Short mmCIF file of C-alpha atoms in Angstrom, two decimals:
data_model
loop_
_atom_site.label_atom_id
_atom_site.label_comp_id
_atom_site.label_asym_id
_atom_site.label_seq_id
_atom_site.Cartn_x
_atom_site.Cartn_y
_atom_site.Cartn_z
CA UNK X 41 15.10 24.44 17.32
CA UNK X 42 17.80 21.02 18.17
CA UNK X 43 19.42 20.78 20.99
CA UNK X 44 21.73 18.11 22.10
CA UNK X 45 23.21 17.56 25.44
CA UNK X 46 26.20 15.11 25.49
CA UNK X 47 24.85 12.85 22.79
CA UNK X 48 27.14 9.13 23.18
CA UNK X 49 25.52 6.06 21.13
CA UNK X 50 27.29 3.03 21.38
CA UNK X 51 27.05 0.15 18.92
CA UNK X 52 27.56 -3.70 20.03
CA UNK X 53 29.75 -4.95 17.01
CA UNK X 54 29.71 -8.61 18.38
CA UNK X 55 25.84 -8.22 17.87
CA UNK X 56 26.02 -10.27 14.01
CA UNK X 57 27.65 -13.03 16.01
CA UNK X 58 25.16 -13.78 18.21
CA UNK X 59 23.41 -17.70 18.53
CA UNK X 60 20.75 -18.97 19.24
CA UNK X 61 21.19 -20.01 22.65
CA UNK X 62 22.84 -16.62 23.81
CA UNK X 63 20.17 -14.56 21.92
CA UNK X 64 18.01 -17.00 23.99
CA UNK X 65 19.36 -16.74 27.36
CA UNK X 66 19.65 -12.86 26.69
CA UNK X 67 16.51 -12.30 25.95
CA UNK X 68 14.91 -13.74 29.01
CA UNK X 69 17.49 -13.06 32.23
CA UNK X 70 19.09 -9.50 30.18
CA UNK X 71 22.54 -10.41 31.70
CA UNK X 72 25.44 -10.23 29.39
CA UNK X 73 27.42 -13.68 30.39
CA UNK X 74 29.82 -12.58 27.15
CA UNK X 75 32.17 -9.78 26.90
CA UNK X 76 31.41 -7.06 23.77
CA UNK X 77 32.53 -5.03 21.29
CA UNK X 78 31.39 -2.07 21.96
CA UNK X 79 32.01 0.82 19.58
CA UNK X 80 31.14 4.32 20.51
CA UNK X 81 30.22 6.79 17.34
CA UNK X 82 29.43 9.61 19.27
CA UNK X 83 30.69 10.57 22.62
CA UNK X 84 29.39 13.47 24.69
CA UNK X 85 28.16 14.75 21.87
CA UNK X 86 26.69 18.54 22.36
CA UNK X 87 25.68 21.20 20.45
CA UNK X 88 22.72 23.66 19.85
CA UNK X 89 20.91 24.38 16.51
CA UNK X 90 19.23 28.69 16.42
CA UNK X 91 15.73 28.34 14.07
CA UNK X 92 17.05 29.53 10.48
CA UNK X 93 20.54 28.16 11.12
CA UNK X 94 22.04 26.78 8.73
CA UNK X 95 24.24 24.16 10.94
CA UNK X 96 27.32 21.96 8.61
CA UNK X 97 28.58 18.60 10.00
CA UNK X 98 31.90 17.92 8.77
CA UNK X 99 34.82 14.74 9.56
CA UNK X 100 36.04 11.59 7.51
CA UNK X 101 34.50 8.73 7.01
CA UNK X 102 33.46 6.91 9.96
CA UNK X 103 32.86 10.00 12.37
CA UNK X 104 29.41 9.58 13.03
CA UNK X 105 28.30 12.43 11.50
CA UNK X 106 25.10 10.13 9.41
CA UNK X 107 24.94 8.21 13.57
CA UNK X 108 24.33 11.84 14.76
CA UNK X 109 21.57 13.09 11.71
CA UNK X 110 19.63 9.43 12.74
CA UNK X 111 20.50 10.33 16.33
CA UNK X 112 18.82 14.17 15.05
CA UNK X 113 15.59 12.65 13.08
CA UNK X 114 14.46 10.25 16.35
CA UNK X 115 16.00 6.57 13.93
CA UNK X 116 18.02 6.05 16.74
CA UNK X 117 17.49 7.09 20.41
CA UNK X 118 20.58 8.24 22.02
CA UNK X 119 23.08 6.26 24.69
CA UNK X 120 23.20 8.60 26.50
CA UNK X 121 22.97 12.06 26.81
CA UNK X 122 19.41 13.55 25.13
CA UNK X 123 18.40 15.40 21.85
CA UNK X 124 15.04 17.73 21.69
CA UNK X 125 13.93 19.02 18.49
CA UNK X 126 10.99 21.60 18.13
CA UNK X 127 9.24 21.31 15.40
CA UNK X 128 8.23 18.77 12.71
CA UNK X 129 11.79 16.76 10.49
CA UNK X 130 11.96 16.07 7.30
CA UNK X 131 14.95 13.81 6.43
CA UNK X 132 16.24 14.07 2.87
CA UNK X 133 19.06 11.30 4.25
CA UNK X 134 17.36 8.55 1.59
CA UNK X 135 15.31 8.69 -1.41
CA UNK X 136 12.57 6.19 -2.38
CA UNK X 137 12.94 4.17 0.76
CA UNK X 138 9.47 3.53 0.35
CA UNK X 139 8.59 2.38 -2.70
CA UNK X 140 6.45 -0.31 -3.66
CA UNK X 141 7.94 -1.16 -6.97
CA UNK X 142 4.92 -2.74 -7.47
CA UNK X 143 2.35 0.12 -7.62
CA UNK X 144 2.40 2.35 -9.77
CA UNK X 145 3.75 5.84 -10.06
CA UNK X 146 0.67 7.69 -8.64
CA UNK X 147 0.37 5.20 -6.06
CA UNK X 148 3.64 5.67 -5.28
CA UNK X 149 3.50 9.45 -4.53
CA UNK X 150 1.12 8.92 -1.59
CA UNK X 151 2.84 6.12 -0.42
CA UNK X 152 5.76 7.36 -0.83
CA UNK X 153 4.53 10.75 1.09
CA UNK X 154 2.97 9.60 4.03
CA UNK X 155 5.74 7.38 5.14
CA UNK X 156 7.94 11.40 4.67
CA UNK X 157 5.09 12.28 7.34
CA UNK X 158 2.68 14.36 4.70
CA UNK X 159 -0.67 14.20 5.51
CA UNK X 160 -4.18 12.85 2.29
CA UNK X 161 -4.93 16.97 1.62
CA UNK X 162 -0.84 17.98 1.60
CA UNK X 163 -0.02 15.33 -0.94
CA UNK X 164 -3.43 16.45 -3.04
CA UNK X 165 -2.34 19.93 -3.07
CA UNK X 166 0.91 19.09 -3.48
CA UNK X 167 0.40 16.21 -6.01
CA UNK X 168 1.09 18.10 -9.60
CA UNK X 169 3.43 20.11 -8.58
CA UNK X 170 5.24 16.69 -7.85
CA UNK X 171 4.41 15.55 -11.44
CA UNK X 172 5.48 18.68 -12.95
CA UNK X 173 8.94 19.00 -11.09
CA UNK X 174 9.75 15.11 -11.74
CA UNK X 175 8.85 15.37 -15.26
CA UNK X 176 7.56 11.75 -15.90
CA UNK X 177 3.75 12.77 -16.39
CA UNK X 178 3.67 10.55 -18.63
CA UNK X 179 4.76 7.37 -16.61
CA UNK X 180 1.87 8.29 -13.51
CA UNK X 181 0.12 4.93 -14.18
CA UNK X 182 2.87 2.83 -15.05
CA UNK X 183 4.13 0.45 -12.10
CA UNK X 184 7.12 1.80 -10.31
CA UNK X 185 9.20 -1.42 -11.16
CA UNK X 186 9.36 -0.70 -14.77
CA UNK X 187 11.25 2.77 -14.60
CA UNK X 188 14.98 3.58 -15.14
CA UNK X 189 16.57 4.33 -11.70
CA UNK X 190 17.11 7.48 -12.73
CA UNK X 191 13.14 7.97 -13.34
CA UNK X 192 13.11 6.24 -9.28
CA UNK X 193 15.36 8.37 -8.02
CA UNK X 194 14.11 11.37 -9.94
CA UNK X 195 10.37 10.75 -8.93
CA UNK X 196 11.33 9.80 -5.15
CA UNK X 197 13.57 13.37 -5.20
CA UNK X 198 10.58 15.54 -5.97
CA UNK X 199 8.20 14.07 -3.64
CA UNK X 200 10.85 14.47 -0.84
CA UNK X 201 11.44 18.36 -1.76
CA UNK X 202 7.75 19.05 -1.74
CA UNK X 203 8.13 20.43 1.61
CA UNK X 204 8.85 23.25 3.24
CA UNK X 205 10.60 22.03 6.09
CA UNK X 206 10.62 23.26 9.35
CA UNK X 207 13.84 21.30 10.24
CA UNK X 208 15.81 20.35 7.11
CA UNK X 209 18.71 17.52 7.52
CA UNK X 210 20.19 16.89 4.74
CA UNK X 211 22.75 14.22 4.01
CA UNK X 212 24.73 15.67 1.24
CA UNK X 213 23.29 17.44 -1.69
CA UNK X 214 22.18 15.48 -4.12
CA UNK X 215 21.91 15.77 -7.70
CA UNK X 216 20.02 12.68 -9.75
CA UNK X 217 18.75 12.17 -13.09
CA UNK X 218 20.39 13.33 -16.30
CA UNK X 219 23.01 16.19 -16.70
CA UNK X 220 19.30 18.77 -16.36
CA UNK X 221 17.75 17.56 -13.64
CA UNK X 222 21.08 16.87 -11.83
CA UNK X 223 21.14 21.17 -11.84
CA UNK X 224 17.75 21.38 -10.93
CA UNK X 225 17.76 19.19 -7.96
CA UNK X 226 20.72 21.02 -6.77
CA UNK X 227 18.93 24.01 -7.12
CA UNK X 228 15.80 22.92 -5.81
CA UNK X 229 17.50 21.53 -2.47
CA UNK X 230 20.14 24.71 -2.24
CA UNK X 231 17.08 26.84 -2.50
CA UNK X 232 15.88 24.56 0.36
CA UNK X 233 18.25 25.79 2.24
CA UNK X 234 18.46 29.05 1.24
CA UNK X 235 15.00 29.33 2.23
CA UNK X 236 15.79 30.18 6.03
CA UNK X 237 14.32 26.74 7.72
CA UNK X 238 16.98 25.52 10.01
CA UNK X 239 18.81 22.75 8.57
CA UNK X 240 21.49 20.75 9.63
CA UNK X 241 23.79 19.99 6.56
CA UNK X 242 26.71 16.76 5.73
CA UNK X 243 28.27 17.25 3.34
CA UNK X 244 32.35 16.36 1.92
CA UNK X 245 32.69 19.06 -0.81
CA UNK X 246 34.16 21.86 1.62
CA UNK X 247 32.94 24.56 -1.33
CA UNK X 248 29.74 23.90 -0.42
CA UNK X 249 29.84 24.32 3.53
CA UNK X 250 31.52 27.54 3.25
CA UNK X 251 28.87 28.76 0.98
CA UNK X 252 25.51 27.88 2.38
CA UNK X 253 26.33 27.51 6.56
CA UNK X 254 26.49 29.28 9.31
CA UNK X 255 27.76 27.79 11.89
CA UNK X 256 30.34 24.44 11.42
CA UNK X 257 30.95 21.86 13.97
CA UNK X 258 33.08 19.39 12.55
CA UNK X 259 33.24 15.57 14.49
CA UNK X 260 36.40 13.43 14.72
CA UNK X 261 35.52 10.38 15.65
CA UNK X 262 32.54 10.65 17.83
CA UNK X 263 34.00 13.75 19.13
CA UNK X 264 33.59 17.36 18.56
CA UNK X 265 36.81 17.56 17.83
CA UNK X 266 35.85 21.96 17.25
CA UNK X 267 32.56 23.87 16.58
CA UNK X 268 31.79 27.62 15.59
CA UNK X 269 32.25 29.73 12.21
CA UNK X 270 32.61 28.48 9.28
CA UNK X 271 35.51 29.78 7.38
CA UNK X 272 37.86 28.74 10.58
CA UNK X 273 36.74 25.52 11.05
CA UNK X 274 36.43 24.73 7.44
CA UNK X 275 40.07 25.99 7.55
CA UNK X 276 41.35 23.83 9.88
CA UNK X 277 40.15 20.44 8.66
CA UNK X 278 41.28 21.19 5.19
CA UNK X 279 44.57 21.94 6.58
CA UNK X 280 44.39 18.30 9.30
CA UNK X 281 42.93 16.41 6.31
CA UNK X 282 45.46 17.14 3.11
CA UNK X 283 48.38 18.70 5.07
CA UNK X 284 47.86 22.26 4.04
CA UNK X 285 45.83 24.98 4.01
CA UNK X 286 43.28 25.40 0.68
CA UNK X 287 45.63 28.55 -0.74
CA UNK X 288 48.35 26.11 -0.40
CA UNK X 289 46.55 23.33 -2.79
CA UNK X 290 45.15 25.71 -4.86
CA UNK X 291 48.58 27.71 -5.47
CA UNK X 292 50.26 23.99 -5.92
CA UNK X 293 47.13 22.50 -8.26
CA UNK X 294 47.24 25.94 -10.75
CA UNK X 295 51.39 24.44 -11.17
CA UNK X 296 51.18 21.05 -11.86
CA UNK X 297 48.06 22.05 -14.45
CA UNK X 298 51.12 25.40 -16.08
CA UNK X 299 53.40 22.18 -15.58
CA UNK X 300 50.77 20.72 -17.58
CA UNK X 301 50.48 23.14 -20.35
CA UNK X 302 54.05 23.39 -20.55
CA UNK X 303 54.87 19.46 -21.91
CA UNK X 304 51.60 19.64 -23.74
CA UNK X 305 52.93 22.22 -26.13
CA UNK X 306 56.79 20.63 -25.70
CA UNK X 307 54.85 17.67 -27.35
CA UNK X 308 53.44 19.86 -30.14
CA UNK X 309 56.79 21.25 -30.51
CA UNK X 310 59.14 17.97 -30.87
CA UNK X 311 56.05 16.90 -33.96
CA UNK H 196 -4.21 10.68 30.76
CA UNK H 197 -1.34 13.03 29.09
CA UNK H 198 0.12 9.74 27.96
CA UNK H 199 -3.11 8.34 26.16
CA UNK H 200 -3.94 11.93 24.68
CA UNK H 201 -0.10 11.09 23.66
CA UNK H 202 -1.39 7.25 21.09
CA UNK H 203 -3.95 8.69 20.40
CA UNK H 204 -3.04 12.23 19.11
CA UNK H 205 0.32 9.82 17.18
CA UNK H 206 -2.36 7.29 15.99
CA UNK H 207 -4.17 9.74 14.46
CA UNK H 208 -1.19 11.94 13.41
CA UNK H 209 0.45 8.41 11.43
CA UNK H 210 -2.94 7.33 10.61
CA UNK H 211 -2.71 8.56 6.97
CA UNK H 212 0.56 6.10 7.15
CA UNK H 213 -1.71 3.35 8.22
CA UNK H 214 -3.88 3.90 5.28
CA UNK H 215 -1.72 3.47 2.82
CA UNK H 216 0.40 0.18 3.74
CA UNK H 217 -3.47 -1.32 4.16
CA UNK H 218 -4.26 0.35 0.48
CA UNK H 219 -0.62 -1.18 -1.01
CA UNK H 220 -1.07 -4.71 0.55
CA UNK H 221 -4.50 -4.70 -0.53
CA UNK H 222 -3.07 -3.71 -3.82
CA UNK H 223 -0.61 -5.61 -4.56
CA UNK H 224 -2.35 -8.26 -3.22
CA UNK H 225 -4.40 -8.61 -6.46
CA UNK H 226 -2.59 -6.34 -9.46
CA UNK H 227 -3.24 -8.23 -12.37
CA UNK H 228 -5.00 -11.02 -10.71
CA UNK H 229 -8.67 -10.82 -13.08
CA UNK H 230 -10.88 -11.27 -9.45
CA UNK H 231 -9.08 -9.28 -7.69
CA UNK H 232 -11.39 -8.13 -4.26
CA UNK H 233 -13.17 -11.31 -5.30
CA UNK H 234 -10.72 -13.64 -4.29
CA UNK H 235 -11.40 -12.61 -0.41
CA UNK H 236 -14.93 -14.57 -0.98
CA UNK H 237 -14.30 -16.96 -3.59
CA UNK H 238 -11.07 -18.51 -1.80
CA UNK H 239 -12.35 -19.14 1.90
CA UNK H 240 -16.01 -20.53 -0.16
CA UNK H 241 -13.35 -23.01 -2.01
CA UNK H 242 -11.52 -24.09 0.47
CA UNK H 243 -14.30 -24.87 2.60
CA UNK H 244 -15.92 -26.61 -0.47
CA UNK H 245 -12.92 -29.18 -0.90
CA UNK H 246 -12.22 -29.70 3.33
CA UNK H 247 -15.91 -29.84 3.49
CA UNK H 248 -15.70 -33.06 1.04
CA UNK H 249 -12.65 -34.03 2.60
CA UNK H 250 -13.79 -34.29 6.21
CA UNK H 251 -17.46 -35.29 5.62
CA UNK H 252 -17.39 -37.35 2.94
CA UNK H 253 -14.04 -39.18 2.79
CA UNK H 254 -13.19 -38.91 6.45
CA UNK H 255 -16.97 -39.41 7.50
CA UNK H 256 -16.68 -36.75 10.74
CA UNK H 257 -19.29 -34.99 12.30
CA UNK H 258 -20.73 -33.28 14.72
CA UNK H 259 -23.94 -34.16 16.34
CA UNK H 260 -26.59 -32.71 16.50
CA UNK H 261 -24.99 -29.24 14.66
CA UNK H 262 -24.92 -27.89 10.81
CA UNK H 263 -21.51 -29.36 10.13
CA UNK H 264 -20.43 -27.43 7.27
CA UNK H 265 -21.55 -24.16 9.47
CA UNK H 266 -18.93 -25.68 12.25
CA UNK H 267 -16.64 -26.33 9.79
CA UNK H 268 -15.94 -23.06 8.62
CA UNK H 269 -16.98 -21.15 10.97
CA UNK H 270 -14.17 -22.51 12.15
CA UNK H 271 -11.58 -22.24 9.34
CA UNK H 272 -12.53 -18.57 8.66
CA UNK H 273 -11.00 -17.45 11.71
CA UNK H 274 -8.18 -20.09 12.32
CA UNK H 275 -6.96 -18.77 8.86
CA UNK H 276 -7.83 -14.63 10.49
CA UNK H 277 -6.01 -15.65 13.22
CA UNK H 278 -2.37 -17.59 11.54
CA UNK H 279 -2.82 -15.51 8.71
CA UNK H 280 -2.39 -12.26 10.30
CA UNK H 281 0.58 -12.78 13.49
CA UNK H 282 2.56 -14.87 10.42
CA UNK H 283 2.25 -11.38 8.42
CA UNK H 284 2.21 -9.18 11.73
CA UNK H 285 5.42 -11.19 12.43
CA UNK H 286 7.71 -9.83 9.47
CA UNK H 287 6.95 -6.62 8.99
CA UNK H 288 9.09 -5.51 11.29
CA UNK H 289 12.15 -7.21 9.73
CA UNK H 290 10.99 -6.31 6.45
CA UNK H 291 10.73 -3.49 7.15
CA UNK H 292 14.16 -2.03 7.61
CA UNK H 293 15.02 -0.54 5.41
CA UNK H 294 12.54 1.80 6.07
CA UNK H 295 12.76 2.11 10.00
CA UNK H 296 16.79 2.56 9.68
CA UNK H 297 16.21 6.22 7.72
CA UNK H 298 13.50 7.21 8.74
CA UNK H 299 11.31 7.79 12.08
CA UNK H 300 7.96 6.26 12.31
CA UNK H 301 5.75 4.46 15.17
CA UNK H 302 7.46 0.90 14.85
CA UNK H 303 3.97 -0.54 15.61
CA UNK H 304 2.23 0.52 12.49
CA UNK H 305 3.72 -2.11 10.58
CA UNK H 306 2.08 -5.46 12.86
CA UNK H 307 -1.05 -3.52 13.20
CA UNK H 308 -1.59 -2.69 9.37
CA UNK H 309 -1.25 -5.91 8.83
CA UNK H 310 -3.54 -6.91 11.58
CA UNK H 311 -6.23 -4.67 9.56
CA UNK H 312 -5.67 -4.97 6.67
CA UNK H 313 -5.91 -9.24 6.73
CA UNK H 314 -9.00 -8.34 9.44
CA UNK H 315 -10.86 -6.81 6.66
CA UNK H 316 -10.42 -9.93 4.15
CA UNK H 317 -12.36 -11.41 7.43
CA UNK H 318 -15.19 -9.09 7.47
CA UNK H 319 -15.47 -9.96 3.48
CA UNK H 320 -14.99 -14.09 4.18
CA UNK H 321 -17.91 -12.91 6.54
CA UNK H 322 -20.80 -13.01 3.90
CA UNK H 323 -19.88 -15.88 2.09
CA UNK H 324 -19.87 -17.73 5.60
CA UNK H 325 -23.41 -15.75 6.21
CA UNK H 326 -24.30 -16.88 3.26
CA UNK H 327 -23.54 -20.19 3.96
CA UNK H 328 -26.11 -20.33 7.04
CA UNK H 329 -28.64 -18.63 5.32
CA UNK H 330 -29.10 -21.54 3.52
CA UNK H 331 -29.19 -23.49 6.27
CA UNK H 332 -31.66 -21.80 7.81
CA UNK H 333 -33.67 -22.36 4.78
CA UNK H 334 -33.24 -25.96 4.73
CA UNK H 335 -29.90 -26.76 3.26
CA UNK H 336 -28.75 -30.12 5.47
CA UNK H 337 -30.40 -31.61 8.48
CA UNK H 338 -29.75 -29.04 10.53
CA UNK H 339 -30.92 -25.61 10.38
CA UNK H 340 -29.29 -22.49 12.61
CA UNK H 341 -31.11 -20.52 14.11
CA UNK H 342 -30.50 -16.98 13.31
CA UNK H 343 -31.51 -14.90 16.79
CA UNK H 344 -30.63 -11.45 19.14
CA UNK H 345 -27.67 -13.06 20.37
CA UNK H 346 -25.93 -11.95 17.26
CA UNK H 347 -25.77 -9.00 18.30
CA UNK H 348 -22.83 -9.86 21.09
CA UNK H 349 -20.95 -11.72 17.38
CA UNK H 350 -19.03 -7.81 17.03
CA UNK H 351 -18.31 -8.26 20.23
CA UNK H 352 -15.96 -11.26 20.39
CA UNK H 353 -14.51 -10.26 16.96
CA UNK H 354 -13.43 -7.67 18.52
CA UNK H 355 -11.75 -9.33 21.72
CA UNK H 356 -10.56 -11.57 18.48
CA UNK H 357 -9.47 -8.39 16.82
CA UNK H 358 -7.37 -7.05 19.58
CA UNK H 359 -6.16 -10.63 20.75
CA UNK H 360 -4.74 -10.85 17.40
CA UNK H 361 -2.18 -7.87 17.41
CA UNK H 362 -1.11 -8.43 21.11
CA UNK H 363 -0.07 -11.47 19.65
CA UNK H 364 1.59 -10.05 15.88
CA UNK H 365 3.10 -7.67 18.09
CA UNK H 366 4.72 -9.85 20.56
CA UNK H 367 5.85 -12.17 17.72
CA UNK H 368 7.21 -9.14 15.46
CA UNK H 369 9.23 -8.16 18.63
CA UNK H 370 10.59 -11.28 19.76
CA UNK H 371 11.82 -11.88 15.63
CA UNK H 372 13.56 -9.36 15.19
CA UNK H 373 15.94 -10.53 18.11
CA UNK H 374 15.54 -13.94 16.84
CA UNK H 375 14.62 -15.32 13.77
CA UNK H 376 14.38 -18.20 14.13
CA UNK H 377 11.17 -17.55 15.45
CA UNK H 378 10.24 -17.70 11.60
CA UNK H 379 10.82 -20.76 11.56
CA UNK H 380 9.46 -21.92 14.77
CA UNK H 381 6.24 -20.27 14.97
CA UNK H 382 5.75 -22.17 11.86
CA UNK H 383 5.29 -25.87 14.20
CA UNK H 384 4.34 -23.08 16.39
CA UNK H 385 1.29 -22.56 13.97
CA UNK H 386 0.84 -26.44 13.36
CA UNK H 387 0.11 -27.71 16.00
CA UNK H 388 -2.16 -25.12 17.15
CA UNK H 389 -4.23 -25.71 14.14
CA UNK H 390 -4.76 -29.42 14.67
CA UNK H 391 -5.09 -28.41 18.66
CA UNK H 392 -7.72 -25.80 18.30
CA UNK H 393 -11.51 -28.34 16.95
CA UNK H 394 -10.93 -26.33 13.42
CA UNK H 395 -12.71 -30.40 12.42
CA UNK H 396 -13.83 -32.46 14.80
CA UNK H 397 -15.22 -31.51 18.29
CA UNK H 398 -13.77 -31.81 21.57
CA UNK H 399 -16.11 -34.46 22.43
CA UNK H 400 -14.57 -37.02 20.37
CA UNK H 401 -11.71 -36.89 23.13
CA UNK H 402 -10.96 -38.57 26.69
CA UNK H 403 -12.87 -35.98 29.10
CA UNK H 404 -8.61 -35.74 31.14
CA UNK H 405 -7.97 -34.45 28.20
CA UNK H 406 -10.64 -31.53 27.40
CA UNK H 407 -9.89 -30.06 29.90
CA UNK H 408 -7.01 -29.17 28.93
CA UNK H 409 -8.12 -28.08 25.11
CA UNK H 410 -10.16 -26.21 26.78
CA UNK H 411 -7.67 -24.01 27.77
CA UNK H 412 -6.40 -22.46 24.46
CA UNK H 413 -8.28 -19.40 23.88
CA UNK H 414 -8.74 -19.84 20.39
CA UNK H 415 -10.86 -22.51 20.95
CA UNK H 416 -13.00 -19.98 23.50
CA UNK H 417 -13.39 -17.97 20.80
CA UNK H 418 -14.70 -20.28 18.36
CA UNK H 419 -16.93 -22.39 20.65
CA UNK H 420 -18.44 -18.95 21.37
CA UNK H 421 -19.12 -17.72 18.36
CA UNK H 422 -19.88 -21.70 17.26
CA UNK H 423 -22.68 -20.91 19.52
CA UNK H 424 -24.23 -18.15 18.57
CA UNK H 425 -24.50 -19.19 15.17
CA UNK H 426 -25.46 -22.85 15.92
CA UNK H 427 -27.29 -23.31 18.73
CA UNK H 428 -28.78 -19.48 19.24
CA UNK H 429 -27.38 -19.31 22.42
CA UNK H 430 -25.61 -16.34 23.84
CA UNK H 431 -22.21 -17.47 25.73
CA UNK H 432 -22.47 -16.32 28.95
CA UNK H 433 -21.32 -13.58 30.14
CA UNK H 434 -18.60 -15.23 31.67
CA UNK H 435 -17.32 -16.32 29.04
CA UNK H 436 -17.24 -12.95 27.53
CA UNK H 437 -15.71 -11.53 30.60
CA UNK H 438 -12.85 -14.46 30.03
CA UNK H 439 -12.84 -13.39 26.36
CA UNK H 440 -12.68 -10.02 27.19
CA UNK H 441 -9.74 -10.28 29.68
CA UNK H 442 -8.03 -12.64 27.57
CA UNK H 443 -7.98 -10.77 24.86
CA UNK H 444 -6.56 -7.22 27.01
CA UNK H 445 -3.85 -9.92 28.77
CA UNK H 446 -2.27 -10.57 25.48
CA UNK H 447 -2.76 -7.50 23.98
CA UNK H 448 -0.87 -5.94 26.95
CA UNK H 449 2.02 -7.90 26.79
CA UNK H 450 2.43 -7.46 22.98
CA UNK H 451 2.17 -4.33 23.26
CA UNK H 452 4.48 -4.19 26.75
CA UNK H 453 7.02 -5.86 24.43
CA UNK H 454 6.52 -3.96 21.98
CA UNK H 455 7.22 -0.99 23.53
CA UNK H 456 9.75 -2.06 25.77
CA UNK H 457 12.38 -3.35 23.17
CA UNK H 458 11.22 -1.83 20.66
CA UNK H 459 14.49 0.88 20.67
CA UNK H 460 16.54 -1.72 20.35
CA UNK H 461 16.09 -2.40 16.75
CA UNK H 462 18.31 -0.83 15.81
CA UNK H 463 20.85 -2.34 16.56
CA UNK H 464 19.84 -6.00 15.13
CA UNK H 465 18.62 -4.00 11.53
#
């Protein structure tokens, strides 16, 4: 379903600083006079995701996870290498990016749906489902600018998750809104990931990675450090990041909490 | 052939999004205004009334042998379309960066949607424009405008004009990503362009040597072709029509080519 071959992605860190003259020259001559600061966000990343597979992406901040997701979803073209994707991608990267605050919730469902690549028929059909899930039926004809941030997030979430995607790209399990909705949205996302579609999933939560993924890719400084079976990679990653294995850390935490408990008891007795 | 099929398939797939973006612009534009879309018709009438009074009464402008009101209004609505559409198209890519940065959407959609949105407005302004022509036909003003079969060439000219505007819009929206100064530069260019184009005056008031240069301006050619139809009932020569078509095709080609060539780099300039 997804096939990445030797993907490299270069960013030019000096791009913000270019002056009028430089840009002008650059635009017409195509020559680069000044030495530029290059930053390789991804170097030589290769992997493949089979149909129905849930693949986790782990790595510390700035390791290139989000860049990789953007390359796969087609937002960025890789500097080198290639990505082939068979199927329609539903990116669940950012919610509500396409909302127009002046428009009503009803109008925004159509606008945002169109941006996410839904057809008109599809939105017509799923309209009630979206409204029902968002719990915002009473506010359908109010402009979104009057919504609270929680309400906006609920609406955006409901629109983004109404699809049965061929390929799902998830940057962290999102739980938005109040407690009740957080639970509901989390379940909905779990359901989507577990529903048998192909998933590329980025998360910092080792628990959910271990629970959901068939395979894990560990990125570090833009390189693939390890790729393979979930349990093995997660353990290795945890060890390197925290300097101890998971069992050790669990043990330590247990001891710490026991100690706390003892101290509390001592205090009570002193009183 | 396959590339062509690809382009059309792509276009079809995203036509709903295009539709939504254009509708959004309309809704936002007339949100909370009492008269709503009526303003699209009222605005040019009022604008033209002011301009007509200023130029024909205060400055005593007139163009010999033609109905000045129609002469002025033709130039006005066409130039206004061009300046508004190209301006909005230019800013459209940069102002939608938050989307481009997150979801894959073909980027040409934004400038093209703006050109269509202003285009629909333009078609609405044709209603009062034609009403004025009709009034002059039945005897308002000194000179009557003939209504003839040559009108069937109007849609063709407008189509070329639209293509020309999209080309400019695509080109500008692409350049402005790399060079934000373009927003300000183009504002000045437009002002100059406006005065260089004979919207409210006639080229005949200029020395002959200048006239030839002024005629190189595509906007002059577009406006003059339409004027020759509505003011004199004369079909522009096929040579003129051919040239118009070629110019718009070239400009569109250059715009589309530049945009296609550079669009993958937009993301670095967010």
